[in-house]
Tab-separated table of C-alpha atoms in Angstrom:
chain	number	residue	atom	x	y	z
A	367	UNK	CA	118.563	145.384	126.353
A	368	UNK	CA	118.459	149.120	127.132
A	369	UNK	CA	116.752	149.768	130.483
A	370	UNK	CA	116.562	152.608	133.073
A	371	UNK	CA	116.317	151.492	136.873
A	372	UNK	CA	114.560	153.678	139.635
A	373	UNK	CA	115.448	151.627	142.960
A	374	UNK	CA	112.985	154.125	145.085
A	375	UNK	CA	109.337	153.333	144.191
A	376	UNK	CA	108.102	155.665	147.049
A	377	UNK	CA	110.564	158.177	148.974
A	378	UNK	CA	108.922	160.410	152.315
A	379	UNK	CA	110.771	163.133	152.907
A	380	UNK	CA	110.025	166.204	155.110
A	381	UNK	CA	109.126	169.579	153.897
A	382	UNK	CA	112.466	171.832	154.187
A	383	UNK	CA	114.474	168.653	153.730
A	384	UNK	CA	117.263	168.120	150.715
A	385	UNK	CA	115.873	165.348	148.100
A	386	UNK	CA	117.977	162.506	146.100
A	387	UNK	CA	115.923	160.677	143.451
A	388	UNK	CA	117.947	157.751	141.980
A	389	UNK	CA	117.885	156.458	138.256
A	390	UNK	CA	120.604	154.040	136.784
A	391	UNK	CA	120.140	153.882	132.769
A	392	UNK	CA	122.029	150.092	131.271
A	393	UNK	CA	123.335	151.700	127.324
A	394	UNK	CA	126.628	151.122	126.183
A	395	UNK	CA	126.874	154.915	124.650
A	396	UNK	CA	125.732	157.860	126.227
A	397	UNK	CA	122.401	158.652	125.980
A	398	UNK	CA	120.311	161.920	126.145
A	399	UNK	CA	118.531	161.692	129.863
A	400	UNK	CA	115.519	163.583	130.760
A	401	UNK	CA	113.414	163.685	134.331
A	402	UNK	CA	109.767	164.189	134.194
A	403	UNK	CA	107.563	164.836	136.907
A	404	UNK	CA	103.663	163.963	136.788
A	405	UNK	CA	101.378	166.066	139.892
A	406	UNK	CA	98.254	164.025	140.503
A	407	UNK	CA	95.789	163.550	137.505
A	408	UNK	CA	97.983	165.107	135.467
A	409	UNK	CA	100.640	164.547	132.325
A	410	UNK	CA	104.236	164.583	132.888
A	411	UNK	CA	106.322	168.023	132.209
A	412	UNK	CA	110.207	167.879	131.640
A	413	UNK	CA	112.039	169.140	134.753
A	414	UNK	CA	115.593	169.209	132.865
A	415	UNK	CA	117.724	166.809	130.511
A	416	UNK	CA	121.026	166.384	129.668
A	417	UNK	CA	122.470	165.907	126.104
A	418	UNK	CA	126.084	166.765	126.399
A	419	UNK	CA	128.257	169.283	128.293
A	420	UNK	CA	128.455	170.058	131.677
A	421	UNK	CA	127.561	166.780	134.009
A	422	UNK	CA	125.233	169.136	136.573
A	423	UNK	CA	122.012	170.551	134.830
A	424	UNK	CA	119.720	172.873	136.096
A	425	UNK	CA	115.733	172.448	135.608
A	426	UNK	CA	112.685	173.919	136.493
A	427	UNK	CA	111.509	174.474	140.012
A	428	UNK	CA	114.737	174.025	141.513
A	429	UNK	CA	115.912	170.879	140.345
A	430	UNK	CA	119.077	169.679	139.489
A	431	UNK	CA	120.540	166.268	137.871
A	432	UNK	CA	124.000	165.351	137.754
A	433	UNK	CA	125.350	163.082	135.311
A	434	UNK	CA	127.585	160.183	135.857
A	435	UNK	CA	129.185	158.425	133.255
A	436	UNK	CA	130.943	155.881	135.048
A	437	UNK	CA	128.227	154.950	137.210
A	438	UNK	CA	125.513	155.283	134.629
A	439	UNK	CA	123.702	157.354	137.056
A	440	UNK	CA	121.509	160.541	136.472
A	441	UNK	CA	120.189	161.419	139.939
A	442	UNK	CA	117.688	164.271	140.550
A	443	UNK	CA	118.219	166.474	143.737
A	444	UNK	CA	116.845	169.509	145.543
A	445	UNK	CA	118.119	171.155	148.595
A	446	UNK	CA	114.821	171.692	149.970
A	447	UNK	CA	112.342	170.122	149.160
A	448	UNK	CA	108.218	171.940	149.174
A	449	UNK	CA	105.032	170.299	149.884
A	450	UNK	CA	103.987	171.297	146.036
A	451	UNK	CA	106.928	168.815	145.177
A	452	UNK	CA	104.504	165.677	145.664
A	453	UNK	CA	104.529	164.138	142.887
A	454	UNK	CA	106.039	160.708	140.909
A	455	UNK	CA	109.466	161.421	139.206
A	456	UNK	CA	110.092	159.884	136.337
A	457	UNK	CA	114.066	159.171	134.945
A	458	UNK	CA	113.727	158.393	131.280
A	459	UNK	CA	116.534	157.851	128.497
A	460	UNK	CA	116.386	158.348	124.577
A	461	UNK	CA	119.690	156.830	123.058
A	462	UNK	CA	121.685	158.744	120.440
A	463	UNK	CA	120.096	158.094	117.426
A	464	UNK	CA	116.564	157.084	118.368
A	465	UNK	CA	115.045	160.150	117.445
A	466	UNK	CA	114.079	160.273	121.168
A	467	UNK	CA	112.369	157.486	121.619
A	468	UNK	CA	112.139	157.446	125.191
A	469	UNK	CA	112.838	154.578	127.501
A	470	UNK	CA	111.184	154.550	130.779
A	471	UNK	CA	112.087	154.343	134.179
A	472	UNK	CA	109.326	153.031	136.506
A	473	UNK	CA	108.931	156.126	138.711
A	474	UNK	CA	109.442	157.252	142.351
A	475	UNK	CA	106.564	158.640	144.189
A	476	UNK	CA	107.714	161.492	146.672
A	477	UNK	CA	105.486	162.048	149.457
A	478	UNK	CA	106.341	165.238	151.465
A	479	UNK	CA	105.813	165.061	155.304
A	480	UNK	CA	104.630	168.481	156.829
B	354	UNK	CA	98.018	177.764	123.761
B	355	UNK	CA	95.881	174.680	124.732
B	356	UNK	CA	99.208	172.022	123.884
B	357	UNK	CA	98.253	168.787	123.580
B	358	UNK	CA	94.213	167.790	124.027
B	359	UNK	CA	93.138	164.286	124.568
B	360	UNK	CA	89.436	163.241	124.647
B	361	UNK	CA	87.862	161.839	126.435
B	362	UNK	CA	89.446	162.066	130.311
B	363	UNK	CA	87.111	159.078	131.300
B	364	UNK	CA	85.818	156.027	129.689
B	365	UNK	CA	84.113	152.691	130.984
B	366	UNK	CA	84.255	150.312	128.083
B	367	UNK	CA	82.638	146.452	128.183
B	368	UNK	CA	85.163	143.921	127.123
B	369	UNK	CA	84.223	143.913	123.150
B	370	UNK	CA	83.619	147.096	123.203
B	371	UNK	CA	85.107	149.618	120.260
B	372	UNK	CA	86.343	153.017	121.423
B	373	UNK	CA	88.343	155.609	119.699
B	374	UNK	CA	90.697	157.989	121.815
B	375	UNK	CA	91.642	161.697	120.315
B	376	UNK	CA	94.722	163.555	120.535
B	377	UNK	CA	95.292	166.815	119.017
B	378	UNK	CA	98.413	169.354	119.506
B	379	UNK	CA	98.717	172.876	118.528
B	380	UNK	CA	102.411	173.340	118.594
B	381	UNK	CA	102.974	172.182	115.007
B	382	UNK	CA	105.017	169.510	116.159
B	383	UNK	CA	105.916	166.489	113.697
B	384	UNK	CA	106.180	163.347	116.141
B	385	UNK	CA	103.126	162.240	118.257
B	386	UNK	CA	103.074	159.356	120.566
B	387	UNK	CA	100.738	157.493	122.286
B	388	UNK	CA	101.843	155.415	125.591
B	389	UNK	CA	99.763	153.440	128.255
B	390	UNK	CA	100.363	154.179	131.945
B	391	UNK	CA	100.172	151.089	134.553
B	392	UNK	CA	101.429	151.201	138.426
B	393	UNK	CA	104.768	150.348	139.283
B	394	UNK	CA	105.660	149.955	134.779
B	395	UNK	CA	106.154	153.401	134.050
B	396	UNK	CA	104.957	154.532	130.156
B	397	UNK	CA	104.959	151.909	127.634
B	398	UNK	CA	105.166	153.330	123.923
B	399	UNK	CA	102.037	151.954	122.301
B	400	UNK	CA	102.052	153.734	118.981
B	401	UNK	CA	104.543	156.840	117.504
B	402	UNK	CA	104.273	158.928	114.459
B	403	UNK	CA	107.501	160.244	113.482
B	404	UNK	CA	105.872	163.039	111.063
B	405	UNK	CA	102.276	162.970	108.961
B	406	UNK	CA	101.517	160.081	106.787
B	407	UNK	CA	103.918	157.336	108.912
B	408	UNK	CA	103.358	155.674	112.011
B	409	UNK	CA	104.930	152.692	114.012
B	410	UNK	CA	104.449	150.491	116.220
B	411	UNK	CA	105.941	150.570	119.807
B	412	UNK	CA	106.654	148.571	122.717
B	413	UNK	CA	103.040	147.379	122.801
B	414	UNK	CA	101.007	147.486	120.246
B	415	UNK	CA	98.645	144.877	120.710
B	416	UNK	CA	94.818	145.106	120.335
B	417	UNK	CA	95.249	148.801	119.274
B	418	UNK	CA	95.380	150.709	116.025
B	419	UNK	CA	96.145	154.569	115.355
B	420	UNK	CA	95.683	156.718	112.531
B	421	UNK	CA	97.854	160.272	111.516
B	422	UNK	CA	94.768	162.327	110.437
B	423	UNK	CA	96.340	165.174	109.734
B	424	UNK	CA	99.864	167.005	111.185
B	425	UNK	CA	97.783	167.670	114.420
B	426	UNK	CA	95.511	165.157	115.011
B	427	UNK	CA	96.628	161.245	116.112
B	428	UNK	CA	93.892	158.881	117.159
B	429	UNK	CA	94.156	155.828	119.026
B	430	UNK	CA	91.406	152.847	118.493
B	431	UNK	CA	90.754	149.998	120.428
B	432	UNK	CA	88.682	147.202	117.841
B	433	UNK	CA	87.634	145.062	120.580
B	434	UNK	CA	88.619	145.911	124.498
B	435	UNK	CA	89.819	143.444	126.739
B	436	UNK	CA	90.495	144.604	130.561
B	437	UNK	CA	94.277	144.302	130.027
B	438	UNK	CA	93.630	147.549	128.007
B	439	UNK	CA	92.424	149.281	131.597
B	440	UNK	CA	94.864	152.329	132.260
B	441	UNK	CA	95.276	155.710	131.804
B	442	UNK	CA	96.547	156.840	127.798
B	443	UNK	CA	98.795	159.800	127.472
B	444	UNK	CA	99.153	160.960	124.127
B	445	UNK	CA	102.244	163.314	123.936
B	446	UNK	CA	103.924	165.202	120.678
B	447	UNK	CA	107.627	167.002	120.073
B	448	UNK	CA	109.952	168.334	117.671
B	449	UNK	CA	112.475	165.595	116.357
B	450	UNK	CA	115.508	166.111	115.147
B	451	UNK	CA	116.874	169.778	115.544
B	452	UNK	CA	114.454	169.855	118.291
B	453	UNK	CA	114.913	169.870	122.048
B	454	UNK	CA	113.521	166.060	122.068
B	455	UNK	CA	111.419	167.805	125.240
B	456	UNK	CA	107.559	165.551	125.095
B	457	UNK	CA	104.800	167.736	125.626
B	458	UNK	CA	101.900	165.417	127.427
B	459	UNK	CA	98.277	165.823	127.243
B	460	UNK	CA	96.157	165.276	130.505
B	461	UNK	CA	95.177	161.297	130.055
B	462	UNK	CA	92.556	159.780	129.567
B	463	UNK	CA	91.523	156.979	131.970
B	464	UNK	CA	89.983	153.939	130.572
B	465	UNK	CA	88.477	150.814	132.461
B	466	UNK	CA	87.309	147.900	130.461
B	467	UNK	CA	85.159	145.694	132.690
C-alpha cells in the first residue's frame, strides 16, 4: 500500500540553526510531493511541491525540498531556521493519476529554542 | 478573498447527537474535501467531491455523510455522534486536473463528542 513516513514526530532546533525535516513516500512510480505546514489553530498552507523537473524546489518562506528518487526521499530544509517557523510539517504525496488525492504523512512538530 | 470558510470553529456534541458542519470556498474551485485531524495520524480523507453533483467516499467514511450543495458549498453531517468522531475537521478545496493540485484549507473546526 502507498504510504508516506515522517520518522521525526517532534524536532527542537535553535533559532539561527539550519533545519532537516525527513519524509520517505513507499510508490512504485513517481509521485507529485507536496509539504504543508499548519501554525497553531490553524489550516495547513503549501510550502512547495514537486511534480517533475529539477530535484531541488524552492517554497515559500525559505524552504526548500529536494527530491530523491532512489531513496524515495523528499526532505524539507532551511538554513536558518526563525522562531515564526514553529509549527507541524506535514510531507504528503498524490500519485500520478489520482487527481491529487493526497496521502498523508503523520507530521513533525518543530519547536524552535530561543 | 475569504478562501475556504468552515462553520462552526467549536462544537460539543452528546454521543447521539446530529450536527451538520459547513464549508464554503470562493475560489471557484471544482474539488472539495473534507478530512479529520487526530494526533500523531496526520489527515484522513473522510469525504471528496471531485466537481458539483459527485462525491466519494474516502479513507474513512464511517458514521458521516456529505452533500455538494452547490459548486461552493460542501457540508459534512454526522447522523448520530459517537466520541471516536472527536477531532478537529478541515474542509479544504482545489483545482484538479490542469490545476496546480495546491489544497487550500479552511481554519477547522474542533468537535468533541462526550
Amino acid at each position: 500500500a502507498q504510504s508516506v513516513t515522517q520518522p521525526d514526530i517532534h524536532i527542537t532546533v535553535s533559532e539561527g540553526a539550519s533545519l532537516e525535516l525527513r519524509c520517505n513516500y513507499s510508490y512504485g512510480a513517481t509521485p507529485y510531493l507536496f509539504w504543508y505546514v499548519q501554525s497553531p489553530g490553524q489550516g495547513l498552507q503549501l510550502l512547495l511541491k514537486y511534480f517533475s523537473g529539477d530535484t531541488l524546489v524552492q517554497g515559500i518562506k525559505g524552504f526548500e525540498a529536494e527530491f530523491k528518487r532512489s531513496q524515495s526521499s523528499f526532505n524539507l530544509r532551511k538554513p536558518s531556521v526563525h522562531w515564526s517557523d514553529a509549527a507541524e510539517y506535514f510531507c504528503a504525496v498524490a500519485p500520478e493519476g489520482s487527481n491529487y488525492q493526497l496521502i498523508w504523512g503523520a507530521g513533525t512538530k518543530l519547536i524552535i529554542k530561543p | 478573498n475569504a478562501g475556504v470558510t468552515q462553520t462552526p470553529k467549536f462544537q460539543v456534541l452528546k454521543t447521539g447527537q446530529s450536527m451538520t458542519l459547513q464549508c464554503a470556498q470562493d475560489m471557484n474551485h471544482n474539488s472539495m474535501y473534507w478530512y479529520r485531524q487526530d494526533p500523531g495520524m496526520g489527515l484522513r480523507l473522510i469525504y471528496y467531491s471531485a466537481s458539483e453533483g459527485t462525491t466519494d467516499k474516502g479513507e474513512v467514511p464511517n458514521g458521516y455523510n456529505v452533500s455538494r450543495l452547490n459548486k461552493r458549498e460542501f457540508s459534512l453531517r454526522l447522523e448520530s455522534a459517537a466520541p471516536s468522531q472527536t477531532s478537529v475537521y478541515f474542509c479544504a478545496s482545489s483545482e484538479p486536473g490542469g490545476g496546480t493540485g495546491e489544497l487550500f484549507f479552511g481554519e477547522g473546526s474542533r468537535l468533541t463528542v462526550l
